[in-house]
PDB file of C-alpha atoms in Angstrom:
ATOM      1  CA  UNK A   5      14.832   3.939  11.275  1.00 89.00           C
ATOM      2  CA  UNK A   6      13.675   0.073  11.135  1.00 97.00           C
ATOM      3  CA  UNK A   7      11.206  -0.663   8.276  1.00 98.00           C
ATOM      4  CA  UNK A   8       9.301  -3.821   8.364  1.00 98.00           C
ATOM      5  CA  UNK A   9       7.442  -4.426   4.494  1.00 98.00           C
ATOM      6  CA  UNK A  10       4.351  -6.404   4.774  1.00 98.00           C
ATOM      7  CA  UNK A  11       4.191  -7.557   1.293  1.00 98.00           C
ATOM      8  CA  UNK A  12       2.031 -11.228   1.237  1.00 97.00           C
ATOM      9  CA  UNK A  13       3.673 -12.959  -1.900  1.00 95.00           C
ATOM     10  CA  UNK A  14       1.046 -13.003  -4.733  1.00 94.00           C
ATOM     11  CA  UNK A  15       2.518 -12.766  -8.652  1.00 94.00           C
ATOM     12  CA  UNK A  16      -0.094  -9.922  -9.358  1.00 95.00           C
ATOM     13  CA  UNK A  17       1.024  -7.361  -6.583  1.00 97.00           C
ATOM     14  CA  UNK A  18       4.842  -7.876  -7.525  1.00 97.00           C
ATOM     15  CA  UNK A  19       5.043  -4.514  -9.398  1.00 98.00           C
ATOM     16  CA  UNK A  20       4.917  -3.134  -5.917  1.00 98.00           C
ATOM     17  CA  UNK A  21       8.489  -4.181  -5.314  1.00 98.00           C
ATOM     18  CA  UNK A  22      10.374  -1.219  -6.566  1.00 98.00           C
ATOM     19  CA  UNK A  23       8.827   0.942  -3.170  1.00 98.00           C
ATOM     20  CA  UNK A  24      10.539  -0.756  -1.347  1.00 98.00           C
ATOM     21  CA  UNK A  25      13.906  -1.748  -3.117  1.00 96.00           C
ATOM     22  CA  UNK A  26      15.486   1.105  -1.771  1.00 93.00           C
ATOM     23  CA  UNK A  27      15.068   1.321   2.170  1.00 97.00           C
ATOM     24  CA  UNK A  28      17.994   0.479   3.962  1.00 95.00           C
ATOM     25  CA  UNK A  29      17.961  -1.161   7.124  1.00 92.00           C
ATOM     26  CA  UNK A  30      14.505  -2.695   6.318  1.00 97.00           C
ATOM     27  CA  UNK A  31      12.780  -6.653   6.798  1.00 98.00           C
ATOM     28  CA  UNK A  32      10.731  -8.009   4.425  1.00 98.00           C
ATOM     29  CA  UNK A  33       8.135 -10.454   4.818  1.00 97.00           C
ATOM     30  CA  UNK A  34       5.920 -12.149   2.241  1.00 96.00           C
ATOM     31  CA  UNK A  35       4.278 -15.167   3.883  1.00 94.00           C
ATOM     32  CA  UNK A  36       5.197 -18.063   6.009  1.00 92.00           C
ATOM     33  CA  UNK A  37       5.042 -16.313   9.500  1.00 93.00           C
ATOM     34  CA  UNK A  38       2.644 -17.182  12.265  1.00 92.00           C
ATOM     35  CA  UNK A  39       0.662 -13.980  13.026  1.00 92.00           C
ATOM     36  CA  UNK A  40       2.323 -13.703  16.728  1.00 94.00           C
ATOM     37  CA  UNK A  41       5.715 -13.750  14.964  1.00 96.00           C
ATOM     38  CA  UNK A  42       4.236 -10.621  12.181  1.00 97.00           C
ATOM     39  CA  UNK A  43       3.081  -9.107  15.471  1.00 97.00           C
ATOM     40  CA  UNK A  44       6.155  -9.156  17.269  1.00 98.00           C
ATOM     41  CA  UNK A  45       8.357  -7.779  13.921  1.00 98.00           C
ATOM     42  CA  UNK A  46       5.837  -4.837  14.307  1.00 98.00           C
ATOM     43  CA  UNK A  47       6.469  -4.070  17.547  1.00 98.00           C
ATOM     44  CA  UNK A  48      10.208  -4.411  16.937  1.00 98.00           C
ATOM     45  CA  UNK A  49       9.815  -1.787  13.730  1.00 98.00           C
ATOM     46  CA  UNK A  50       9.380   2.491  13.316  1.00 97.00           C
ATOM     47  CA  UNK A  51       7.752   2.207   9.721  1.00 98.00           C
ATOM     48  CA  UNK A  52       5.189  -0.199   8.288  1.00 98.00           C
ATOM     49  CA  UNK A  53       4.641  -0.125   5.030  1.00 98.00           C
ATOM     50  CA  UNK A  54       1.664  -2.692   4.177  1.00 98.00           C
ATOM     51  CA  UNK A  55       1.541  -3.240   0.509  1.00 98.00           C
ATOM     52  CA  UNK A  56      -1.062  -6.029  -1.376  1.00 97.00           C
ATOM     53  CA  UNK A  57      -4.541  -7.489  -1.915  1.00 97.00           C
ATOM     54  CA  UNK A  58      -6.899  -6.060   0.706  1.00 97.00           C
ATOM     55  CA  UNK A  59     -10.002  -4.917   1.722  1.00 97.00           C
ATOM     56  CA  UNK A  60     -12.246  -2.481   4.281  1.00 98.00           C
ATOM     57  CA  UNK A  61     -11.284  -5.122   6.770  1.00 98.00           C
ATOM     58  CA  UNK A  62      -7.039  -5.392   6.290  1.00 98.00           C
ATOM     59  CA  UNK A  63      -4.555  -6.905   4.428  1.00 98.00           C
ATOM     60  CA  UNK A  64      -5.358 -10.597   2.745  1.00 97.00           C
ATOM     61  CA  UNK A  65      -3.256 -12.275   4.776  1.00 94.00           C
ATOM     62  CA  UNK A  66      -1.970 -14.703   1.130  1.00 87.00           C
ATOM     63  CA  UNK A  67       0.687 -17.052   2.567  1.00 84.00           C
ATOM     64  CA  UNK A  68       0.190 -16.189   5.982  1.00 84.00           C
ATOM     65  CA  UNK A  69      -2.028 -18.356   8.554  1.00 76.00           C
ATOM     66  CA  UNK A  70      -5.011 -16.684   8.221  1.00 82.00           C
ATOM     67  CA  UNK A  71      -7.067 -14.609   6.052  1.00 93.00           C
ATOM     68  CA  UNK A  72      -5.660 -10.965   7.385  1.00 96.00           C
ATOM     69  CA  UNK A  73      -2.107 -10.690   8.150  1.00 97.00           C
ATOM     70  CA  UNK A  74      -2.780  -6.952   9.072  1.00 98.00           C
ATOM     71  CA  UNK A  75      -6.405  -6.389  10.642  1.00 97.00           C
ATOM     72  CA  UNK A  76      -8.501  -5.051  13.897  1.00 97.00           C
ATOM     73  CA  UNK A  77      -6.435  -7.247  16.064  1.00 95.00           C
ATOM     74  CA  UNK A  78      -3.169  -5.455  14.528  1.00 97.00           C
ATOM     75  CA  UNK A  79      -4.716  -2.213  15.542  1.00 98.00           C
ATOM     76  CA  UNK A  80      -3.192  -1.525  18.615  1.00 98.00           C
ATOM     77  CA  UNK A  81       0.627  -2.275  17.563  1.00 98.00           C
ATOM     78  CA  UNK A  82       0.296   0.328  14.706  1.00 98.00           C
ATOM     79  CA  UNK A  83      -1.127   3.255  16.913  1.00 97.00           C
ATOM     80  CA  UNK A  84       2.403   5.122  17.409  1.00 95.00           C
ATOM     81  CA  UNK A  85       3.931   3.900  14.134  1.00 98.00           C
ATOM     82  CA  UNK A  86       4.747   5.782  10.721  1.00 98.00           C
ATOM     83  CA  UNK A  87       2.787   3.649   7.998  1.00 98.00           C
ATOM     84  CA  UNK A  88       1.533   3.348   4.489  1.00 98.00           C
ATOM     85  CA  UNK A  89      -0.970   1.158   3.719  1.00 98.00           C
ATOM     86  CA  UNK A  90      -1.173   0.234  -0.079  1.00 98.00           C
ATOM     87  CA  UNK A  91      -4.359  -2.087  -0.561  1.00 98.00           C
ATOM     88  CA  UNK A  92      -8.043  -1.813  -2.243  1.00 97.00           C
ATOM     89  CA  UNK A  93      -9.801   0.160   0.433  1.00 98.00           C
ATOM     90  CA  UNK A  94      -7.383   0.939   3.036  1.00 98.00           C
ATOM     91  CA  UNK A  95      -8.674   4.160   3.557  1.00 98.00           C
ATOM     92  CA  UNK A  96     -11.660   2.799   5.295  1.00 98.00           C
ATOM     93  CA  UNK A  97      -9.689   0.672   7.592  1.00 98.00           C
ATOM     94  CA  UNK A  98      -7.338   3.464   8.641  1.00 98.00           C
ATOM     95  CA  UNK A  99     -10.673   5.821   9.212  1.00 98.00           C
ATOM     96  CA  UNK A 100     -12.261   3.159  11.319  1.00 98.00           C
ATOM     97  CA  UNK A 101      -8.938   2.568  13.598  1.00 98.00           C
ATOM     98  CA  UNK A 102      -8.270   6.196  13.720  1.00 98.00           C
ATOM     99  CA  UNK A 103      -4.697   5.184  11.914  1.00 98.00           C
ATOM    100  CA  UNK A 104      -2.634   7.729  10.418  1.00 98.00           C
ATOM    101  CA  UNK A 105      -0.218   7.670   7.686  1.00 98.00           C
ATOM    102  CA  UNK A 106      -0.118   7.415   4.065  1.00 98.00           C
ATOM    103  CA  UNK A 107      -2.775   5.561   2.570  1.00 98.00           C
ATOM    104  CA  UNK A 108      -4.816   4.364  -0.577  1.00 98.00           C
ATOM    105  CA  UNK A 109      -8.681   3.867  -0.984  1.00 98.00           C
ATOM    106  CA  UNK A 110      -9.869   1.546  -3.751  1.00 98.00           C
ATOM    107  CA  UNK A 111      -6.201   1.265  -6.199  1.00 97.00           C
ATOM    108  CA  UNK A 112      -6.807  -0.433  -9.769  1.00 97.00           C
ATOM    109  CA  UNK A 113      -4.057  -2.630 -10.237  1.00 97.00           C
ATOM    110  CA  UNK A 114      -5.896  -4.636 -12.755  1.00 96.00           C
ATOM    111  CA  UNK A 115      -8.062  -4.331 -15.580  1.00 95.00           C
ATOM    112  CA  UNK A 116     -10.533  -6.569 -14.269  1.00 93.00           C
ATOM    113  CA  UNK A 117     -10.644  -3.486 -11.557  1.00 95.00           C
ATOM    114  CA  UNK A 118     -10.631  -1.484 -13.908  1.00 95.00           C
ATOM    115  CA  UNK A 119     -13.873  -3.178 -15.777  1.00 94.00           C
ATOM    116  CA  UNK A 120     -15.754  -3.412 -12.163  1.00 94.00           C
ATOM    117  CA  UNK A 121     -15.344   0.612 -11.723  1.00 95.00           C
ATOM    118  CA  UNK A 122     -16.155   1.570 -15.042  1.00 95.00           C
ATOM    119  CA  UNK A 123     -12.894   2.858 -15.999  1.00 95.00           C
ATOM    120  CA  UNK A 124     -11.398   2.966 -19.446  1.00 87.00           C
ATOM    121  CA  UNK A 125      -8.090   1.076 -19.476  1.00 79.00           C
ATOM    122  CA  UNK A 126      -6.461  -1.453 -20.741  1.00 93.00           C
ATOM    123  CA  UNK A 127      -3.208  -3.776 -19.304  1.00 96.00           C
ATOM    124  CA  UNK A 128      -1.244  -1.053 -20.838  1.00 97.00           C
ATOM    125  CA  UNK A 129      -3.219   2.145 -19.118  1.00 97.00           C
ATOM    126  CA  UNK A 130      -2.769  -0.271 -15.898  1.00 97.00           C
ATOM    127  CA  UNK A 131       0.760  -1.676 -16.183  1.00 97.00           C
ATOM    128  CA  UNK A 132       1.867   2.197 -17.191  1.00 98.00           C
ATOM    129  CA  UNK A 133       0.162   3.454 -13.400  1.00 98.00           C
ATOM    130  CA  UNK A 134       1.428   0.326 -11.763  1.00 98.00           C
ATOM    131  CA  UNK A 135       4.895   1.107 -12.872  1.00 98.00           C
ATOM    132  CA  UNK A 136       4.915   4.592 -12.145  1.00 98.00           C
ATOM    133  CA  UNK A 137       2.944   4.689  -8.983  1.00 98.00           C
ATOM    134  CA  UNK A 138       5.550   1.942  -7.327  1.00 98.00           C
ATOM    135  CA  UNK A 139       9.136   3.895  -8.889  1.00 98.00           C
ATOM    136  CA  UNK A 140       7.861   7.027  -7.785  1.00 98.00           C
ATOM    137  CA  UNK A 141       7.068   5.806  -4.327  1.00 98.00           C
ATOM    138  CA  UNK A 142      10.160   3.868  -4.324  1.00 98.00           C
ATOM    139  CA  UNK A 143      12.166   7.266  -5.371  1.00 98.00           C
ATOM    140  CA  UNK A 144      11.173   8.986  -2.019  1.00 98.00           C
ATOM    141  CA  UNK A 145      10.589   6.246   0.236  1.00 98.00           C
ATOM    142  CA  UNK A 146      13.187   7.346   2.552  1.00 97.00           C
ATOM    143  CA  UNK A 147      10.928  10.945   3.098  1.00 97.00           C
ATOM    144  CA  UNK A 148       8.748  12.025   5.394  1.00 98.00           C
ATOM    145  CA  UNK A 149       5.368  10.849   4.964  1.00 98.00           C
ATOM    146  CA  UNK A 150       4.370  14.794   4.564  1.00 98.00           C
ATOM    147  CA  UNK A 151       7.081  14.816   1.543  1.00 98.00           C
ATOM    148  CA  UNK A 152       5.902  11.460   0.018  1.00 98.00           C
ATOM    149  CA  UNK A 153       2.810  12.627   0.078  1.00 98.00           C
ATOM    150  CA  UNK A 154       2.937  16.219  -1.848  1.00 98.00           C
ATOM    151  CA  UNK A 155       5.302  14.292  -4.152  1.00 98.00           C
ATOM    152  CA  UNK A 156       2.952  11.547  -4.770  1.00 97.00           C
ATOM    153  CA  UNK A 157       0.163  13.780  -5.407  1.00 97.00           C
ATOM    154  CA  UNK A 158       2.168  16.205  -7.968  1.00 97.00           C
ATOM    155  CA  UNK A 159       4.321  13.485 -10.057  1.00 96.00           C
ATOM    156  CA  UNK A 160       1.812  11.428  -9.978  1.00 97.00           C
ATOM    157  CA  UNK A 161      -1.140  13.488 -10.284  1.00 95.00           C
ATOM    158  CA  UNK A 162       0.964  14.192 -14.130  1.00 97.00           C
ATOM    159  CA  UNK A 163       0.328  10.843 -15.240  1.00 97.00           C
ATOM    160  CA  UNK A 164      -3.382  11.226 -14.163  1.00 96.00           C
ATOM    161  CA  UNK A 165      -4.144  14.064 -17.721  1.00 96.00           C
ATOM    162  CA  UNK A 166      -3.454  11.199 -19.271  1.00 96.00           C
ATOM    163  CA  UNK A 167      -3.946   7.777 -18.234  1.00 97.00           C
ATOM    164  CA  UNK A 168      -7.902   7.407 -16.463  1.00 96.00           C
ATOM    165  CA  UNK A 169      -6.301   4.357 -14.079  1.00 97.00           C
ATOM    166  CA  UNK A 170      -4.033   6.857 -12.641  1.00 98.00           C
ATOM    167  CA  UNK A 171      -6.505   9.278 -12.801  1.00 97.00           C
ATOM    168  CA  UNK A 172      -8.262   6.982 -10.191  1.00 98.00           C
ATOM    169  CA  UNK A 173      -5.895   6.049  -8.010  1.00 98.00           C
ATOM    170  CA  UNK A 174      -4.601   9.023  -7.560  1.00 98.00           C
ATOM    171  CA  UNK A 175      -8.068  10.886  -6.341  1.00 98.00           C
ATOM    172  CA  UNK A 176      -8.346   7.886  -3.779  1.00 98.00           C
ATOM    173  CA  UNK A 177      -4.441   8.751  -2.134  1.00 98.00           C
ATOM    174  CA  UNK A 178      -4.330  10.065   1.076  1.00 98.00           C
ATOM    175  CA  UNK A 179      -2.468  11.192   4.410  1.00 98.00           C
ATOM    176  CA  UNK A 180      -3.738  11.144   7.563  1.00 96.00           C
TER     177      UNK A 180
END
């Protein structure tokens, strides 16, 4: 299987690296492609995995040519893909596209997040969820999204009795 990583390059989303460390046969792009050329990797890949700042619309585009690098008008070449999409509010853009794969609703990442939603944590609580949401992803990558999934949801879900960030994120993870 071909996996393409969507990862724009931004400092605060780097703890998102260990997912994909260990995927074989994979390309990795962080910025500097024209939006025809991201297009034409996607068409040229099985598995997506979309990782970074986003929003209801798509992926921030950071280091790309435009403000999306992943949005409505990438739609169409992610249809018969496997995918995960790891951004603030991807669940809403996979509902409106009728996407499938694994995904994450709103994900706090930082404790500014963490403030805006009310949640008790500080860059310790959110550092320790970072850390552990990426390794454990990272550990079964290479699954089916079915397997990554379950395992997500019961590792994970351990580190949720005790830390309220994980606690969070891990009641907005989802497969589709």
């Amino acid at each position: 299987m071909k996996t393409l990583i969507i990862h724009p390059h931004d400092p605060s989303t780097h703890f998102l690296k260990p997912i994909y460390d260990e995927i074989p046969n994979k390309t990795v792009i962080t910025g500097g492609w024209s939006i025809a050329e991201v297009e034409d990797l996607i068409s040229k890949h099985d598995r997506i995995i979309m990782l970074g700042h986003g929003s209801p619309r798509g992926l921030f585009g950071i280091n790309f040519n435009r403000s999306y690098v992943i949005d409505k008008d990438t739609v169409d070449l992610l249809q018969d893909k496997e995918c995960i999409f790891i951004w603030c509010h991807a669940d809403q853009f996979v509902n409106e596209h009728n996407l499938k794969g694994f995904h994450s609703g709103m994900f706090v990442s930082e404790v500014g997040e963490a403030l805006i939603y009310r949640l008790k944590g500080d860059k310790q609580l959110v550092n320790e969820s970072n850390d552990v949401f990426a390794y454990m992803l990272g550990s079964v990558i290479n699954s089916p999204l079915n397997e990554i999934f379950e395992y997500i949801k019961s590792d994970y879900g351990r580190l949720a009795e005790t830390n309220e960030i994980a606690k969070y994120n891990h009641e907005r993870l989802y497969l589709k």
